[in-house]
């Protein structure tokens, strides 16, 4: 990796560079469809571990480069990596010597609670969930606090308290305490120069029939997924069959609002799936896949989550799935799968069984097993709802 100070030509998108470089970074803005920040240079089949998705037009300071990524300085002691496609170097305003936060406002409307943090500029951030008690934590990079009041209105119904700490000279941590134990999701992004955290409320009466549920049939079209070891059955075909079985089971229980990613064999980019569900704003999204391994003895069912606040649903579904006489492959957390990344809605990835295992494959190609699986997922959701407080 070459230093950014040595050559401005290292950075794609920069058309001109002065003879003498007086700063150790080049400012840039985030662009594109669901730009993401990665912690480091690690990589695997799911991509590098992501800090999270971010808004567009955020101000970044590029300090170095690899073949595919820009190395960015978030604050004095924090750096990260951004795919080159997600940064633009044109039309940048004059940078300020420092950036400040202003007042904060927390209020509710007819459906959600929102926290607004006034900012000097659109700066990078990350967010995460905490449990016991439930909290949303937002860290804003490259900023100093000038927040001298936080207004909290009685229209709030899920946000219990909002406070902040300047945890480093240029990192502000905002904590949003929630009323209920269960996280129902939140979206984060800028409205003007204010960073807005939109917090979803727990339904007054959590009832399966009142929920809006997304069903994501994995793969599709040119993305075929895994193939059965004996039958050659395609994952994309089987996930659609399981998805339709789940849709039928939910309708039978009285669920009227169901969003299907796909209802036929079509190619659907994972980012477009996320954008679909961000528009549709479901309460829950269940993504259905079938697993595969180089070891033909590996078998079993597993559920996956990234955000700790969504673990209870995945655990409840797995418990019911084990009643299908499948081996346990586990409930896997901090999972880097793209459909687990959004904080906007509760989500669970279900890897029903292994197509690379003869015994599992025999089960998943059976229509009766597909119906049983759908019923168990519905029971898992119902069990989870019963445990809510």
PDB file of C-alpha atoms in Angstrom, residues 164-347:
ATOM      1  CA  UNK A 164     -24.671  11.914  24.987  1.00  0.00           C
ATOM      2  CA  UNK A 165     -21.002  11.679  25.939  1.00  0.00           C
ATOM      3  CA  UNK A 166     -17.950  13.144  24.215  1.00  0.00           C
ATOM      4  CA  UNK A 167     -16.014   9.865  24.455  1.00  0.00           C
ATOM      5  CA  UNK A 168     -13.014  11.178  22.496  1.00  0.00           C
ATOM      6  CA  UNK A 169     -11.918  14.643  21.421  1.00  0.00           C
ATOM      7  CA  UNK A 170     -13.675  14.146  18.083  1.00  0.00           C
ATOM      8  CA  UNK A 171     -16.117  11.282  18.694  1.00  0.00           C
ATOM      9  CA  UNK A 172     -19.590  11.925  20.114  1.00  0.00           C
ATOM     10  CA  UNK A 173     -21.655   8.997  21.448  1.00  0.00           C
ATOM     11  CA  UNK A 174     -25.434   9.432  21.608  1.00  0.00           C
ATOM     12  CA  UNK A 175     -27.423   6.871  23.608  1.00  0.00           C
ATOM     13  CA  UNK A 176     -31.136   6.330  23.011  1.00  0.00           C
ATOM     14  CA  UNK A 177     -32.800   4.270  25.752  1.00  0.00           C
ATOM     15  CA  UNK A 178     -35.908   2.338  24.726  1.00  0.00           C
ATOM     16  CA  UNK A 179     -39.041   1.603  26.710  1.00  0.00           C
ATOM     17  CA  UNK A 180     -39.396  -2.043  25.667  1.00  0.00           C
ATOM     18  CA  UNK A 181     -36.934  -4.912  25.838  1.00  0.00           C
ATOM     19  CA  UNK A 182     -37.354  -5.871  22.181  1.00  0.00           C
ATOM     20  CA  UNK A 183     -35.764  -3.771  19.413  1.00  0.00           C
ATOM     21  CA  UNK A 184     -38.199  -3.228  16.537  1.00  0.00           C
ATOM     22  CA  UNK A 185     -35.750  -1.456  14.260  1.00  0.00           C
ATOM     23  CA  UNK A 186     -34.512   1.992  13.398  1.00  0.00           C
ATOM     24  CA  UNK A 187     -33.301   3.872  10.345  1.00  0.00           C
ATOM     25  CA  UNK A 188     -30.533   6.443  10.411  1.00  0.00           C
ATOM     26  CA  UNK A 189     -29.568   9.175   7.958  1.00  0.00           C
ATOM     27  CA  UNK A 190     -29.424  12.906   7.415  1.00  0.00           C
ATOM     28  CA  UNK A 191     -32.352  15.264   6.973  1.00  0.00           C
ATOM     29  CA  UNK A 192     -30.680  18.472   5.917  1.00  0.00           C
ATOM     30  CA  UNK A 193     -27.702  18.746   8.273  1.00  0.00           C
ATOM     31  CA  UNK A 194     -29.475  16.990  11.141  1.00  0.00           C
ATOM     32  CA  UNK A 195     -28.699  13.336  11.730  1.00  0.00           C
ATOM     33  CA  UNK A 196     -32.074  11.630  12.223  1.00  0.00           C
ATOM     34  CA  UNK A 197     -32.640   8.316  13.997  1.00  0.00           C
ATOM     35  CA  UNK A 198     -36.171   7.059  13.277  1.00  0.00           C
ATOM     36  CA  UNK A 199     -37.158   4.508  15.935  1.00  0.00           C
ATOM     37  CA  UNK A 200     -39.928   1.975  15.317  1.00  0.00           C
ATOM     38  CA  UNK A 201     -42.371   1.343  18.153  1.00  0.00           C
ATOM     39  CA  UNK A 202     -43.461  -1.957  19.591  1.00  0.00           C
ATOM     40  CA  UNK A 203     -47.103  -2.548  18.633  1.00  0.00           C
ATOM     41  CA  UNK A 204     -49.514  -1.882  21.476  1.00  0.00           C
ATOM     42  CA  UNK A 205     -50.761  -5.460  21.108  1.00  0.00           C
ATOM     43  CA  UNK A 206     -48.125  -7.580  19.362  1.00  0.00           C
ATOM     44  CA  UNK A 207     -50.345  -9.828  17.288  1.00  0.00           C
ATOM     45  CA  UNK A 208     -49.182 -11.965  14.373  1.00  0.00           C
ATOM     46  CA  UNK A 209     -52.201 -11.006  12.279  1.00  0.00           C
ATOM     47  CA  UNK A 210     -51.391  -7.301  12.640  1.00  0.00           C
ATOM     48  CA  UNK A 211     -47.764  -7.585  11.515  1.00  0.00           C
ATOM     49  CA  UNK A 212     -46.381  -6.821   8.071  1.00  0.00           C
ATOM     50  CA  UNK A 213     -44.016  -9.648   7.134  1.00  0.00           C
ATOM     51  CA  UNK A 214     -41.458  -9.847   4.353  1.00  0.00           C
ATOM     52  CA  UNK A 215     -40.506 -13.215   2.842  1.00  0.00           C
ATOM     53  CA  UNK A 216     -37.235 -13.316   0.943  1.00  0.00           C
ATOM     54  CA  UNK A 217     -36.665 -16.335  -1.306  1.00  0.00           C
ATOM     55  CA  UNK A 218     -32.887 -16.474  -1.634  1.00  0.00           C
ATOM     56  CA  UNK A 219     -31.131 -16.389  -5.010  1.00  0.00           C
ATOM     57  CA  UNK A 220     -33.129 -16.513  -8.259  1.00  0.00           C
ATOM     58  CA  UNK A 221     -32.555 -16.076 -11.985  1.00  0.00           C
ATOM     59  CA  UNK A 222     -28.869 -16.129 -12.856  1.00  0.00           C
ATOM     60  CA  UNK A 223     -28.002 -16.541  -9.165  1.00  0.00           C
ATOM     61  CA  UNK A 224     -28.759 -20.238  -8.820  1.00  0.00           C
ATOM     62  CA  UNK A 225     -27.184 -20.887  -5.407  1.00  0.00           C
ATOM     63  CA  UNK A 226     -26.233 -24.416  -4.363  1.00  0.00           C
ATOM     64  CA  UNK A 227     -27.319 -27.667  -6.041  1.00  0.00           C
ATOM     65  CA  UNK A 228     -28.534 -30.875  -4.455  1.00  0.00           C
ATOM     66  CA  UNK A 229     -25.912 -33.604  -4.240  1.00  0.00           C
ATOM     67  CA  UNK A 230     -28.238 -36.379  -5.499  1.00  0.00           C
ATOM     68  CA  UNK A 231     -31.228 -34.699  -7.156  1.00  0.00           C
ATOM     69  CA  UNK A 232     -29.385 -31.672  -8.536  1.00  0.00           C
ATOM     70  CA  UNK A 233     -32.261 -29.530  -7.240  1.00  0.00           C
ATOM     71  CA  UNK A 234     -31.368 -25.848  -7.407  1.00  0.00           C
ATOM     72  CA  UNK A 235     -31.376 -23.686  -4.272  1.00  0.00           C
ATOM     73  CA  UNK A 236     -33.114 -20.854  -6.140  1.00  0.00           C
ATOM     74  CA  UNK A 237     -36.033 -23.169  -7.006  1.00  0.00           C
ATOM     75  CA  UNK A 238     -36.336 -24.668  -3.550  1.00  0.00           C
ATOM     76  CA  UNK A 239     -36.200 -21.337  -1.684  1.00  0.00           C
ATOM     77  CA  UNK A 240     -39.088 -20.082  -3.800  1.00  0.00           C
ATOM     78  CA  UNK A 241     -41.079 -23.198  -2.936  1.00  0.00           C
ATOM     79  CA  UNK A 242     -40.379 -22.685   0.779  1.00  0.00           C
ATOM     80  CA  UNK A 243     -41.268 -18.973   0.455  1.00  0.00           C
ATOM     81  CA  UNK A 244     -44.625 -19.760  -1.111  1.00  0.00           C
ATOM     82  CA  UNK A 245     -45.303 -22.362   1.570  1.00  0.00           C
ATOM     83  CA  UNK A 246     -44.538 -19.762   4.250  1.00  0.00           C
ATOM     84  CA  UNK A 247     -46.795 -17.214   2.554  1.00  0.00           C
ATOM     85  CA  UNK A 248     -49.610 -19.769   2.549  1.00  0.00           C
ATOM     86  CA  UNK A 249     -49.044 -20.652   6.223  1.00  0.00           C
ATOM     87  CA  UNK A 250     -49.085 -16.989   7.276  1.00  0.00           C
ATOM     88  CA  UNK A 251     -52.269 -16.283   5.325  1.00  0.00           C
ATOM     89  CA  UNK A 252     -53.868 -19.302   6.970  1.00  0.00           C
ATOM     90  CA  UNK A 253     -53.099 -17.690  10.357  1.00  0.00           C
ATOM     91  CA  UNK A 254     -54.752 -14.452   9.254  1.00  0.00           C
ATOM     92  CA  UNK A 255     -51.722 -12.379   8.211  1.00  0.00           C
ATOM     93  CA  UNK A 256     -52.873 -10.026   5.464  1.00  0.00           C
ATOM     94  CA  UNK A 257     -49.811  -7.861   4.854  1.00  0.00           C
ATOM     95  CA  UNK A 258     -47.086  -9.958   3.224  1.00  0.00           C
ATOM     96  CA  UNK A 259     -44.262  -8.690   1.001  1.00  0.00           C
ATOM     97  CA  UNK A 260     -42.584 -11.242  -1.258  1.00  0.00           C
ATOM     98  CA  UNK A 261     -39.140 -10.445  -2.682  1.00  0.00           C
ATOM     99  CA  UNK A 262     -39.934 -12.584  -5.681  1.00  0.00           C
ATOM    100  CA  UNK A 263     -42.736 -14.884  -6.783  1.00  0.00           C
ATOM    101  CA  UNK A 264     -40.965 -16.371  -9.814  1.00  0.00           C
ATOM    102  CA  UNK A 265     -37.488 -17.220 -11.077  1.00  0.00           C
ATOM    103  CA  UNK A 266     -36.021 -13.756 -11.483  1.00  0.00           C
ATOM    104  CA  UNK A 267     -32.617 -12.230 -10.818  1.00  0.00           C
ATOM    105  CA  UNK A 268     -32.780  -9.820  -7.870  1.00  0.00           C
ATOM    106  CA  UNK A 269     -29.706  -8.043  -6.525  1.00  0.00           C
ATOM    107  CA  UNK A 270     -29.372  -8.202  -2.731  1.00  0.00           C
ATOM    108  CA  UNK A 271     -29.083  -4.412  -2.470  1.00  0.00           C
ATOM    109  CA  UNK A 272     -32.343  -4.054  -4.361  1.00  0.00           C
ATOM    110  CA  UNK A 273     -33.934  -6.481  -1.903  1.00  0.00           C
ATOM    111  CA  UNK A 274     -32.867  -4.264   0.988  1.00  0.00           C
ATOM    112  CA  UNK A 275     -34.119  -1.129  -0.764  1.00  0.00           C
ATOM    113  CA  UNK A 276     -37.451  -2.865  -1.415  1.00  0.00           C
ATOM    114  CA  UNK A 277     -37.900  -3.652   2.263  1.00  0.00           C
ATOM    115  CA  UNK A 278     -36.769  -0.210   3.356  1.00  0.00           C
ATOM    116  CA  UNK A 279     -39.564   1.196   1.182  1.00  0.00           C
ATOM    117  CA  UNK A 280     -42.150  -1.356   2.320  1.00  0.00           C
ATOM    118  CA  UNK A 281     -41.194  -0.964   6.017  1.00  0.00           C
ATOM    119  CA  UNK A 282     -42.191  -4.455   7.262  1.00  0.00           C
ATOM    120  CA  UNK A 283     -42.097  -5.482  10.910  1.00  0.00           C
ATOM    121  CA  UNK A 284     -40.174  -8.692  10.170  1.00  0.00           C
ATOM    122  CA  UNK A 285     -38.235 -10.099   7.204  1.00  0.00           C
ATOM    123  CA  UNK A 286     -37.514 -13.825   6.948  1.00  0.00           C
ATOM    124  CA  UNK A 287     -34.847 -14.727   4.375  1.00  0.00           C
ATOM    125  CA  UNK A 288     -34.879 -18.366   3.270  1.00  0.00           C
ATOM    126  CA  UNK A 289     -31.787 -20.210   2.033  1.00  0.00           C
ATOM    127  CA  UNK A 290     -30.336 -23.708   1.835  1.00  0.00           C
ATOM    128  CA  UNK A 291     -26.821 -24.392   3.037  1.00  0.00           C
ATOM    129  CA  UNK A 292     -23.936 -26.253   1.408  1.00  0.00           C
ATOM    130  CA  UNK A 293     -20.599 -27.604   2.613  1.00  0.00           C
ATOM    131  CA  UNK A 294     -17.538 -29.280   1.192  1.00  0.00           C
ATOM    132  CA  UNK A 295     -18.000 -31.909   3.877  1.00  0.00           C
ATOM    133  CA  UNK A 296     -20.924 -34.171   2.852  1.00  0.00           C
ATOM    134  CA  UNK A 297     -21.447 -35.178   6.497  1.00  0.00           C
ATOM    135  CA  UNK A 298     -22.259 -31.631   7.579  1.00  0.00           C
ATOM    136  CA  UNK A 299     -25.983 -31.165   8.006  1.00  0.00           C
ATOM    137  CA  UNK A 300     -28.643 -29.376  10.014  1.00  0.00           C
ATOM    138  CA  UNK A 301     -30.630 -26.180  10.373  1.00  0.00           C
ATOM    139  CA  UNK A 302     -29.340 -22.772  11.413  1.00  0.00           C
ATOM    140  CA  UNK A 303     -30.619 -19.231  11.926  1.00  0.00           C
ATOM    141  CA  UNK A 304     -28.620 -16.022  11.619  1.00  0.00           C
ATOM    142  CA  UNK A 305     -28.675 -12.433  12.854  1.00  0.00           C
ATOM    143  CA  UNK A 306     -26.203  -9.564  12.829  1.00  0.00           C
ATOM    144  CA  UNK A 307     -27.707  -7.195  15.403  1.00  0.00           C
ATOM    145  CA  UNK A 308     -28.034  -8.478  18.965  1.00  0.00           C
ATOM    146  CA  UNK A 309     -31.487  -6.924  19.288  1.00  0.00           C
ATOM    147  CA  UNK A 310     -32.822  -9.386  16.708  1.00  0.00           C
ATOM    148  CA  UNK A 311     -31.442 -12.537  18.343  1.00  0.00           C
ATOM    149  CA  UNK A 312     -34.674 -13.472  20.213  1.00  0.00           C
ATOM    150  CA  UNK A 313     -36.597 -14.042  16.977  1.00  0.00           C
ATOM    151  CA  UNK A 314     -33.854 -16.174  15.411  1.00  0.00           C
ATOM    152  CA  UNK A 315     -33.579 -18.280  18.586  1.00  0.00           C
ATOM    153  CA  UNK A 316     -37.345 -18.861  18.685  1.00  0.00           C
ATOM    154  CA  UNK A 317     -37.452 -19.934  15.035  1.00  0.00           C
ATOM    155  CA  UNK A 318     -34.492 -22.298  15.463  1.00  0.00           C
ATOM    156  CA  UNK A 319     -36.096 -23.950  18.494  1.00  0.00           C
ATOM    157  CA  UNK A 320     -39.207 -24.763  16.462  1.00  0.00           C
ATOM    158  CA  UNK A 321     -37.198 -25.856  13.396  1.00  0.00           C
ATOM    159  CA  UNK A 322     -35.406 -28.464  15.501  1.00  0.00           C
ATOM    160  CA  UNK A 323     -38.775 -30.186  15.940  1.00  0.00           C
ATOM    161  CA  UNK A 324     -38.404 -31.238  12.281  1.00  0.00           C
ATOM    162  CA  UNK A 325     -35.757 -33.779  13.352  1.00  0.00           C
ATOM    163  CA  UNK A 326     -32.980 -31.735  11.809  1.00  0.00           C
ATOM    164  CA  UNK A 327     -29.552 -31.549  13.411  1.00  0.00           C
ATOM    165  CA  UNK A 328     -28.661 -28.225  15.026  1.00  0.00           C
ATOM    166  CA  UNK A 329     -26.074 -26.201  13.108  1.00  0.00           C
ATOM    167  CA  UNK A 330     -26.645 -23.245  15.421  1.00  0.00           C
ATOM    168  CA  UNK A 331     -27.957 -19.738  15.973  1.00  0.00           C
ATOM    169  CA  UNK A 332     -25.228 -17.568  14.464  1.00  0.00           C
ATOM    170  CA  UNK A 333     -24.703 -13.942  15.508  1.00  0.00           C
ATOM    171  CA  UNK A 334     -22.777 -11.001  14.007  1.00  0.00           C
ATOM    172  CA  UNK A 335     -23.424 -12.578  10.614  1.00  0.00           C
ATOM    173  CA  UNK A 336     -22.217 -10.477   7.686  1.00  0.00           C
ATOM    174  CA  UNK A 337     -24.903 -11.539   5.180  1.00  0.00           C
ATOM    175  CA  UNK A 338     -26.335  -8.531   3.352  1.00  0.00           C
ATOM    176  CA  UNK A 339     -29.983  -9.177   4.294  1.00  0.00           C
ATOM    177  CA  UNK A 340     -28.975  -9.266   7.980  1.00  0.00           C
ATOM    178  CA  UNK A 341     -27.243  -5.878   7.764  1.00  0.00           C
ATOM    179  CA  UNK A 342     -30.225  -3.475   7.891  1.00  0.00           C
ATOM    180  CA  UNK A 343     -31.306  -2.096  11.260  1.00  0.00           C
ATOM    181  CA  UNK A 344     -34.588  -0.874   9.736  1.00  0.00           C
ATOM    182  CA  UNK A 345     -36.594  -4.028  10.481  1.00  0.00           C
ATOM    183  CA  UNK A 346     -36.286  -7.222  12.523  1.00  0.00           C
ATOM    184  CA  UNK A 347     -34.765  -9.883  10.316  1.00  0.00           C
TER     185      UNK A 347
END
